Each structure stands twice: as C-alpha cells, then as structure tokens.
Amino acid sequence: EIVLTQSPGTLSLSPGEGVTLSCRASQSISTSYLAWYQQKPGQAPRLLIYGASSRATGIPDRFSGSGSETDFTLTITRLEPEDFAVYYCHHYGSSRTFGQGTKLEIK
Amino acid sequence: EVQLVESGGGLVKPGESLRLSCAASGFTFSTYTMNWVRQAPGKGLEWVSSISSNSRYIYYLDSVKGRFTLSRDNAKNSLYLEMNNLRVEDTAVYFCARDFKPQGILAMPAGSWGQGTLVTVS
C-alpha cells in the first residue's frame, strides 16, 4: 500500500503570492497516477491535476503539477482569493489513497 | 450535466447495517468506473471502494473488506454500497464519485462528485 505524505500541513500566504505544495509517496508511482484536488468547506473535492501534470477540464493555468516516482508538487502562481482551501494529493489505480492534505489559508 | 445524488445515510448503532445509493444522470453510466470516498468530520479524504464499468473489478479499503459490498446496476444508472457491521470509525460523509474519463487503458481519478450523504455510527 502506497502512503502519501503532504507537506506542509498548513501554509499562510497572501493573494498574489505563489506557492508549491509537496506530496511524497512511500514507494515509486511509476505510472504517474497522481492527482491533486482542491476542497473548500462544505463542498465536494474538485479535480485539478491528473497524470501528475495534466490539468483537468476548466482548471486555470496558474495551477500546474509536476514530479515523478516518489516526489510530486502542485504549484499555484499568483494566488487568487478563491484558491484558499485544502489541497489533497491522490494516487489512483486499482487501489487508491489520499494524502492527509495541506491547508492554504489567507495571511 | 453530470449529476450524482447520494442517499441512504443516517444514524445507526455499532454493528448495524446501512445501504447507500447513488443515482447518476447526465452521462453514459455503464462506461465509467465508479467510487465511494468518505470524509470523517473535520478530517481528510479516504477512498473506500471502486467498481469497474462492468463490475468485473471491485476494490476495497482494507478496513472495510468483508463488511462493505459495492455493486452497480447499469440498467438503472445506480451505484450501491452495502455496509454491514458498522463501526464508530465509519462515521463520515460518503461521496459517490465518477472517474474523470470513461474506463480505458489508462486509470483515471475521480472527476465528478456528489454532495455526499452523512453516515453516523453511535
């Protein structure tokens, strides 16, 4: 079973800043079956990135994903007020697992 | 428009059972892998189970194996999660989720989600 560890747990930033979130896998995800989700309070998660670096439908290009094997990142350039939320990385395939989440809060 | 509507949640005692349903519309249900993901109050997301488009492949989280059964009825565009011997730690909002793209060679993550149904075991 692959375990995903996200860091940091919480980030305090201001609109306009850029940020990079980290997700580390306990073993290699050689298929790049790694996704990123955004979740706001009281809402279902929203798919941002799949295949480690492909943006889902309608996702702004300020969101980008990269990485391979065990180290993956989600980068958000120029934070908008609506980007403050919790972000989860997710390994999918036959078995699936989520990271514990990174909360992005307004400074 | 893709719609996923969960139902069947509620308050039960430990050891009791519940059956969750998910009614799908707005897409060709029979071509997508479907999933259940749960979220305990104030906690993160936890994948529970997935079923392939023709029900040939079904996968479960280790902690629910032997207690939960996932099934689907493609003629009724519906997904079901039979939950037996419920535990306090199963308390969560349960989301029904459709994979991002139709089942194919490459695996896909969940791309469309319902609003969830709350299961409370107490």
PDB file of C-alpha atoms in Angstrom:
ATOM      1  CA  GLU A   1       0.000   0.000   0.000  1.00  0.00           C
ATOM      2  CA  ILE A   2       1.333   3.400  -1.014  1.00  0.00           C
ATOM      3  CA  VAL A   3       1.284   6.088   1.665  1.00  0.00           C
ATOM      4  CA  LEU A   4       1.230   9.730   0.564  1.00  0.00           C
ATOM      5  CA  THR A   5       2.720  12.376   2.852  1.00  0.00           C
ATOM      6  CA  GLN A   6       1.955  16.020   2.160  1.00  0.00           C
ATOM      7  CA  SER A   7       3.895  18.997   3.407  1.00  0.00           C
ATOM      8  CA  PRO A   8       3.487  21.422   4.916  1.00  0.00           C
ATOM      9  CA  GLY A   9       0.294  20.842   6.892  1.00  0.00           C
ATOM     10  CA  THR A  10      -0.737  24.491   6.774  1.00  0.00           C
ATOM     11  CA  LEU A  11       0.512  27.469   4.810  1.00  0.00           C
ATOM     12  CA  SER A  12      -0.353  31.116   5.434  1.00  0.00           C
ATOM     13  CA  LEU A  13       0.028  33.269   2.347  1.00  0.00           C
ATOM     14  CA  SER A  14      -1.326  36.419   0.766  1.00  0.00           C
ATOM     15  CA  PRO A  15      -3.224  36.769  -2.516  1.00  0.00           C
ATOM     16  CA  GLY A  16      -0.814  37.356  -5.377  1.00  0.00           C
ATOM     17  CA  GLU A  17       1.899  35.148  -3.927  1.00  0.00           C
ATOM     18  CA  GLY A  18       2.992  31.845  -5.432  1.00  0.00           C
ATOM     19  CA  VAL A  19       3.166  28.503  -3.625  1.00  0.00           C
ATOM     20  CA  THR A  20       4.428  24.968  -4.136  1.00  0.00           C
ATOM     21  CA  LEU A  21       2.830  22.070  -2.264  1.00  0.00           C
ATOM     22  CA  SER A  22       4.661  18.784  -1.817  1.00  0.00           C
ATOM     23  CA  CYS A  23       3.474  15.185  -1.900  1.00  0.00           C
ATOM     24  CA  ARG A  24       5.858  12.312  -1.222  1.00  0.00           C
ATOM     25  CA  ALA A  25       4.972   8.677  -1.883  1.00  0.00           C
ATOM     26  CA  SER A  26       6.266   5.792   0.232  1.00  0.00           C
ATOM     27  CA  GLN A  27       7.146   3.890  -2.955  1.00  0.00           C
ATOM     28  CA  SER A  28       7.517   4.755  -6.603  1.00  0.00           C
ATOM     29  CA  ILE A  29       4.367   5.651  -8.558  1.00  0.00           C
ATOM     30  CA  SER A  30       5.910   4.648 -11.843  1.00  0.00           C
ATOM     31  CA  THR A  31       2.652   5.097 -13.764  1.00  0.00           C
ATOM     32  CA  SER A  32       2.360   8.760 -12.702  1.00  0.00           C
ATOM     33  CA  TYR A  33      -1.148   8.001 -11.474  1.00  0.00           C
ATOM     34  CA  LEU A  34      -1.052  11.012  -9.189  1.00  0.00           C
ATOM     35  CA  ALA A  35      -3.799  13.624  -8.938  1.00  0.00           C
ATOM     36  CA  TRP A  36      -4.428  16.801  -6.987  1.00  0.00           C
ATOM     37  CA  TYR A  37      -7.746  18.008  -5.583  1.00  0.00           C
ATOM     38  CA  GLN A  38      -8.960  21.243  -4.057  1.00  0.00           C
ATOM     39  CA  GLN A  39     -11.645  21.173  -1.376  1.00  0.00           C
ATOM     40  CA  LYS A  40     -13.458  24.088   0.208  1.00  0.00           C
ATOM     41  CA  PRO A  41     -15.538  23.801   3.406  1.00  0.00           C
ATOM     42  CA  GLY A  42     -18.861  22.094   2.860  1.00  0.00           C
ATOM     43  CA  GLN A  43     -18.054  21.208  -0.742  1.00  0.00           C
ATOM     44  CA  ALA A  44     -17.043  18.100  -2.636  1.00  0.00           C
ATOM     45  CA  PRO A  45     -13.446  17.929  -3.852  1.00  0.00           C
ATOM     46  CA  ARG A  46     -12.580  19.411  -7.245  1.00  0.00           C
ATOM     47  CA  LEU A  47     -10.106  17.643  -9.530  1.00  0.00           C
ATOM     48  CA  LEU A  48      -7.251  19.944 -10.522  1.00  0.00           C
ATOM     49  CA  ILE A  49      -4.479  17.725 -11.918  1.00  0.00           C
ATOM     50  CA  TYR A  50      -4.267  14.110 -13.103  1.00  0.00           C
ATOM     51  CA  GLY A  51      -1.412  12.059 -14.510  1.00  0.00           C
ATOM     52  CA  ALA A  52       0.888  14.173 -12.319  1.00  0.00           C
ATOM     53  CA  SER A  53       0.857  17.142 -14.716  1.00  0.00           C
ATOM     54  CA  SER A  54      -2.328  17.281 -16.829  1.00  0.00           C
ATOM     55  CA  ARG A  55      -4.867  19.948 -15.909  1.00  0.00           C
ATOM     56  CA  ALA A  56      -8.472  18.819 -15.613  1.00  0.00           C
ATOM     57  CA  THR A  57     -11.254  20.498 -17.565  1.00  0.00           C
ATOM     58  CA  GLY A  58     -11.655  24.191 -16.801  1.00  0.00           C
ATOM     59  CA  ILE A  59      -8.708  24.468 -14.418  1.00  0.00           C
ATOM     60  CA  PRO A  60      -6.825  27.778 -14.759  1.00  0.00           C
ATOM     61  CA  ASP A  61      -3.233  27.624 -15.966  1.00  0.00           C
ATOM     62  CA  ARG A  62      -1.987  29.145 -12.710  1.00  0.00           C
ATOM     63  CA  PHE A  63      -2.286  25.567 -11.399  1.00  0.00           C
ATOM     64  CA  SER A  64       0.441  23.177 -12.505  1.00  0.00           C
ATOM     65  CA  GLY A  65       1.609  19.765 -11.383  1.00  0.00           C
ATOM     66  CA  SER A  66       4.940  18.064 -11.754  1.00  0.00           C
ATOM     67  CA  GLY A  67       7.024  15.227 -10.421  1.00  0.00           C
ATOM     68  CA  SER A  68       7.626  11.533 -10.847  1.00  0.00           C
ATOM     69  CA  GLU A  69       8.430   8.360  -8.923  1.00  0.00           C
ATOM     70  CA  THR A  70       8.061   9.408  -5.279  1.00  0.00           C
ATOM     71  CA  ASP A  71       8.092  13.219  -5.339  1.00  0.00           C
ATOM     72  CA  PHE A  72       5.286  15.330  -6.721  1.00  0.00           C
ATOM     73  CA  THR A  73       4.394  19.008  -6.464  1.00  0.00           C
ATOM     74  CA  LEU A  74       1.440  21.282  -7.103  1.00  0.00           C
ATOM     75  CA  THR A  75       2.349  24.859  -7.921  1.00  0.00           C
ATOM     76  CA  ILE A  76      -0.069  27.756  -7.830  1.00  0.00           C
ATOM     77  CA  THR A  77       1.232  31.019  -9.243  1.00  0.00           C
ATOM     78  CA  ARG A  78      -0.408  34.303  -8.254  1.00  0.00           C
ATOM     79  CA  LEU A  79      -2.854  33.092  -5.601  1.00  0.00           C
ATOM     80  CA  GLU A  80      -6.428  34.299  -6.053  1.00  0.00           C
ATOM     81  CA  PRO A  81      -8.771  34.693  -3.031  1.00  0.00           C
ATOM     82  CA  GLU A  82     -10.740  31.627  -4.181  1.00  0.00           C
ATOM     83  CA  ASP A  83      -7.609  29.438  -4.079  1.00  0.00           C
ATOM     84  CA  PHE A  84      -7.506  29.349  -0.279  1.00  0.00           C
ATOM     85  CA  ALA A  85      -8.668  25.832   0.517  1.00  0.00           C
ATOM     86  CA  VAL A  86      -7.381  22.378   1.414  1.00  0.00           C
ATOM     87  CA  TYR A  87      -5.377  20.511  -1.225  1.00  0.00           C
ATOM     88  CA  TYR A  88      -5.032  16.739  -1.411  1.00  0.00           C
ATOM     89  CA  CYS A  89      -2.753  14.602  -3.488  1.00  0.00           C
ATOM     90  CA  HIS A  90      -4.159  11.252  -4.564  1.00  0.00           C
ATOM     91  CA  HIS A  91      -2.754   8.041  -6.008  1.00  0.00           C
ATOM     92  CA  TYR A  92      -5.230   6.158  -8.157  1.00  0.00           C
ATOM     93  CA  GLY A  93      -5.316   2.846  -9.954  1.00  0.00           C
ATOM     94  CA  SER A  94      -6.603  -0.470  -8.667  1.00  0.00           C
ATOM     95  CA  SER A  95      -6.093   0.719  -5.095  1.00  0.00           C
ATOM     96  CA  ARG A  96      -6.395   4.368  -4.222  1.00  0.00           C
ATOM     97  CA  THR A  97      -5.154   6.593  -1.436  1.00  0.00           C
ATOM     98  CA  PHE A  98      -5.129  10.257  -0.440  1.00  0.00           C
ATOM     99  CA  GLY A  99      -2.547  12.369   1.298  1.00  0.00           C
ATOM    100  CA  GLN A 100      -3.570  13.979   4.560  1.00  0.00           C
ATOM    101  CA  GLY A 101      -3.999  17.409   2.950  1.00  0.00           C
ATOM    102  CA  THR A 102      -2.371  20.832   3.016  1.00  0.00           C
ATOM    103  CA  LYS A 103      -4.457  23.774   4.173  1.00  0.00           C
ATOM    104  CA  LEU A 104      -3.789  27.032   2.380  1.00  0.00           C
ATOM    105  CA  GLU A 105      -5.001  29.935   4.494  1.00  0.00           C
ATOM    106  CA  ILE A 106      -5.038  33.688   3.990  1.00  0.00           C
ATOM    107  CA  LYS A 107      -2.313  35.517   5.885  1.00  0.00           C
TER     108      LYS A 107
ATOM    109  CA  GLU B   1     -24.708  17.942 -16.875  1.00  0.00           C
ATOM    110  CA  VAL B   2     -23.272  15.187 -14.706  1.00  0.00           C
ATOM    111  CA  GLN B   3     -25.348  14.593 -11.579  1.00  0.00           C
ATOM    112  CA  LEU B   4     -24.604  12.202  -8.750  1.00  0.00           C
ATOM    113  CA  VAL B   5     -27.118  12.081  -5.917  1.00  0.00           C
ATOM    114  CA  GLU B   6     -26.374  10.007  -2.835  1.00  0.00           C
ATOM    115  CA  SER B   7     -28.984   8.732  -0.421  1.00  0.00           C
ATOM    116  CA  GLY B   8     -29.351   6.255   2.413  1.00  0.00           C
ATOM    117  CA  GLY B   9     -27.230   7.852   5.107  1.00  0.00           C
ATOM    118  CA  GLY B  10     -28.410   8.152   8.670  1.00  0.00           C
ATOM    119  CA  LEU B  11     -27.783   7.387  12.329  1.00  0.00           C
ATOM    120  CA  VAL B  12     -27.193   3.764  13.281  1.00  0.00           C
ATOM    121  CA  LYS B  13     -25.727   1.869  16.219  1.00  0.00           C
ATOM    122  CA  PRO B  14     -22.450  -0.061  16.074  1.00  0.00           C
ATOM    123  CA  GLY B  15     -22.963  -3.448  14.435  1.00  0.00           C
ATOM    124  CA  GLU B  16     -25.955  -2.314  12.386  1.00  0.00           C
ATOM    125  CA  SER B  17     -26.212  -2.003   8.605  1.00  0.00           C
ATOM    126  CA  LEU B  18     -26.946   0.664   6.005  1.00  0.00           C
ATOM    127  CA  ARG B  19     -27.264   0.695   2.239  1.00  0.00           C
ATOM    128  CA  LEU B  20     -26.107   3.779   0.390  1.00  0.00           C
ATOM    129  CA  SER B  21     -27.318   4.529  -3.115  1.00  0.00           C
ATOM    130  CA  CYS B  22     -26.040   6.872  -5.778  1.00  0.00           C
ATOM    131  CA  ALA B  23     -28.300   7.890  -8.660  1.00  0.00           C
ATOM    132  CA  ALA B  24     -26.352   9.001 -11.725  1.00  0.00           C
ATOM    133  CA  SER B  25     -27.512  11.064 -14.685  1.00  0.00           C
ATOM    134  CA  GLY B  26     -26.131  13.208 -17.472  1.00  0.00           C
ATOM    135  CA  PHE B  27     -23.601  10.679 -18.773  1.00  0.00           C
ATOM    136  CA  THR B  28     -23.293   7.096 -20.021  1.00  0.00           C
ATOM    137  CA  PHE B  29     -23.073   5.404 -16.629  1.00  0.00           C
ATOM    138  CA  SER B  30     -22.116   1.982 -17.989  1.00  0.00           C
ATOM    139  CA  THR B  31     -18.800   3.246 -19.360  1.00  0.00           C
ATOM    140  CA  TYR B  32     -17.327   4.688 -16.154  1.00  0.00           C
ATOM    141  CA  THR B  33     -15.570   3.277 -13.113  1.00  0.00           C
ATOM    142  CA  MET B  34     -17.410   4.491 -10.014  1.00  0.00           C
ATOM    143  CA  ASN B  35     -16.146   5.096  -6.491  1.00  0.00           C
ATOM    144  CA  TRP B  36     -17.065   5.843  -2.902  1.00  0.00           C
ATOM    145  CA  VAL B  37     -14.857   8.207  -0.910  1.00  0.00           C
ATOM    146  CA  ARG B  38     -15.562   9.199   2.683  1.00  0.00           C
ATOM    147  CA  GLN B  39     -14.610  12.057   4.946  1.00  0.00           C
ATOM    148  CA  ALA B  40     -14.900  11.867   8.711  1.00  0.00           C
ATOM    149  CA  PRO B  41     -15.957  15.119  10.419  1.00  0.00           C
ATOM    150  CA  GLY B  42     -13.076  17.594  10.280  1.00  0.00           C
ATOM    151  CA  LYS B  43     -10.747  15.032   8.692  1.00  0.00           C
ATOM    152  CA  GLY B  44      -9.268  14.299   5.289  1.00  0.00           C
ATOM    153  CA  LEU B  45     -10.497  12.266   2.356  1.00  0.00           C
ATOM    154  CA  GLU B  46     -10.381   8.465   2.480  1.00  0.00           C
ATOM    155  CA  TRP B  47     -11.012   6.245  -0.531  1.00  0.00           C
ATOM    156  CA  VAL B  48     -13.417   3.395   0.312  1.00  0.00           C
ATOM    157  CA  SER B  49     -14.147   1.339  -2.790  1.00  0.00           C
ATOM    158  CA  SER B  50     -14.166   1.309  -6.597  1.00  0.00           C
ATOM    159  CA  ILE B  51     -16.025  -0.744  -9.197  1.00  0.00           C
ATOM    160  CA  SER B  52     -15.208  -1.087 -12.869  1.00  0.00           C
ATOM    161  CA  SER B  53     -17.752  -0.293 -15.546  1.00  0.00           C
ATOM    162  CA  ASN B  54     -18.927  -3.898 -15.972  1.00  0.00           C
ATOM    163  CA  SER B  55     -18.473  -4.851 -12.281  1.00  0.00           C
ATOM    164  CA  ARG B  56     -15.635  -7.200 -13.151  1.00  0.00           C
ATOM    165  CA  TYR B  57     -13.162  -5.478 -10.832  1.00  0.00           C
ATOM    166  CA  ILE B  58     -14.074  -4.298  -7.347  1.00  0.00           C
ATOM    167  CA  TYR B  59     -11.551  -2.918  -4.855  1.00  0.00           C
ATOM    168  CA  TYR B  60     -11.881  -2.049  -1.182  1.00  0.00           C
ATOM    169  CA  LEU B  61     -10.053  -0.214   1.553  1.00  0.00           C
ATOM    170  CA  ASP B  62      -8.567  -2.862   3.847  1.00  0.00           C
ATOM    171  CA  SER B  63     -10.551  -1.706   6.880  1.00  0.00           C
ATOM    172  CA  VAL B  64     -13.905  -2.258   5.127  1.00  0.00           C
ATOM    173  CA  LYS B  65     -13.146  -5.566   3.376  1.00  0.00           C
ATOM    174  CA  GLY B  66     -15.604  -8.221   4.438  1.00  0.00           C
ATOM    175  CA  ARG B  67     -18.032  -5.622   5.825  1.00  0.00           C
ATOM    176  CA  PHE B  68     -18.838  -3.412   2.804  1.00  0.00           C
ATOM    177  CA  THR B  69     -20.069  -4.604  -0.598  1.00  0.00           C
ATOM    178  CA  LEU B  70     -20.029  -2.375  -3.655  1.00  0.00           C
ATOM    179  CA  SER B  71     -22.328  -3.054  -6.595  1.00  0.00           C
ATOM    180  CA  ARG B  72     -23.902  -1.264  -9.521  1.00  0.00           C
ATOM    181  CA  ASP B  73     -26.927  -1.595 -11.794  1.00  0.00           C
ATOM    182  CA  ASN B  74     -26.082  -0.158 -15.185  1.00  0.00           C
ATOM    183  CA  ALA B  75     -29.695  -0.515 -16.351  1.00  0.00           C
ATOM    184  CA  LYS B  76     -30.792   1.755 -13.506  1.00  0.00           C
ATOM    185  CA  ASN B  77     -27.746   4.092 -13.600  1.00  0.00           C
ATOM    186  CA  SER B  78     -27.203   3.389  -9.935  1.00  0.00           C
ATOM    187  CA  LEU B  79     -24.369   2.582  -7.560  1.00  0.00           C
ATOM    188  CA  TYR B  80     -24.816   0.893  -4.199  1.00  0.00           C
ATOM    189  CA  LEU B  81     -22.726   0.435  -1.077  1.00  0.00           C
ATOM    190  CA  GLU B  82     -23.970  -2.177   1.368  1.00  0.00           C
ATOM    191  CA  MET B  83     -22.379  -1.509   4.747  1.00  0.00           C
ATOM    192  CA  ASN B  84     -22.628  -4.182   7.444  1.00  0.00           C
ATOM    193  CA  ASN B  85     -21.257  -4.435  10.969  1.00  0.00           C
ATOM    194  CA  LEU B  86     -20.742  -0.687  11.079  1.00  0.00           C
ATOM    195  CA  ARG B  87     -18.195   0.764  13.474  1.00  0.00           C
ATOM    196  CA  VAL B  88     -17.908   4.151  15.146  1.00  0.00           C
ATOM    197  CA  GLU B  89     -14.904   4.857  12.926  1.00  0.00           C
ATOM    198  CA  ASP B  90     -17.084   4.501   9.801  1.00  0.00           C
ATOM    199  CA  THR B  91     -18.791   7.773  10.726  1.00  0.00           C
ATOM    200  CA  ALA B  92     -18.275  10.116   7.780  1.00  0.00           C
ATOM    201  CA  VAL B  93     -19.784  11.866   4.814  1.00  0.00           C
ATOM    202  CA  TYR B  94     -19.784   9.343   1.971  1.00  0.00           C
ATOM    203  CA  PHE B  95     -19.259  10.761  -1.516  1.00  0.00           C
ATOM    204  CA  CYS B  96     -20.191   8.967  -4.711  1.00  0.00           C
ATOM    205  CA  ALA B  97     -17.679   9.848  -7.436  1.00  0.00           C
ATOM    206  CA  ARG B  98     -17.321   9.105 -11.139  1.00  0.00           C
ATOM    207  CA  ASP B  99     -13.946   8.698 -12.760  1.00  0.00           C
ATOM    208  CA  PHE B 100     -12.782  11.662 -14.817  1.00  0.00           C
ATOM    209  CA  LYS B 101     -12.931   9.835 -18.159  1.00  0.00           C
ATOM    210  CA  PRO B 102     -14.624   6.634 -19.403  1.00  0.00           C
ATOM    211  CA  GLN B 103     -12.842   3.424 -18.472  1.00  0.00           C
ATOM    212  CA  GLY B 104      -9.951   2.783 -20.815  1.00  0.00           C
ATOM    213  CA  ILE B 105      -6.340   1.706 -20.917  1.00  0.00           C
ATOM    214  CA  LEU B 106      -5.185   4.408 -18.526  1.00  0.00           C
ATOM    215  CA  ALA B 107      -6.547   4.627 -14.995  1.00  0.00           C
ATOM    216  CA  MET B 108      -8.302   7.848 -14.065  1.00  0.00           C
ATOM    217  CA  PRO B 109      -9.004   9.622 -10.776  1.00  0.00           C
ATOM    218  CA  ALA B 110     -12.486  10.625  -9.697  1.00  0.00           C
ATOM    219  CA  GLY B 111     -13.551  13.708 -11.596  1.00  0.00           C
ATOM    220  CA  SER B 112     -17.210  14.295 -10.704  1.00  0.00           C
ATOM    221  CA  TRP B 113     -18.609  14.074  -7.201  1.00  0.00           C
ATOM    222  CA  GLY B 114     -21.946  14.098  -5.491  1.00  0.00           C
ATOM    223  CA  GLN B 115     -22.608  16.244  -2.429  1.00  0.00           C
ATOM    224  CA  GLY B 116     -22.362  13.317  -0.051  1.00  0.00           C
ATOM    225  CA  THR B 117     -24.541  11.569   2.483  1.00  0.00           C
ATOM    226  CA  LEU B 118     -23.756  11.504   6.199  1.00  0.00           C
ATOM    227  CA  VAL B 119     -23.404   8.209   7.998  1.00  0.00           C
ATOM    228  CA  THR B 120     -23.231   8.414  11.781  1.00  0.00           C
ATOM    229  CA  VAL B 121     -22.450   5.323  13.831  1.00  0.00           C
ATOM    230  CA  SER B 122     -23.022   5.948  17.508  1.00  0.00           C
TER     231      SER B 122
END
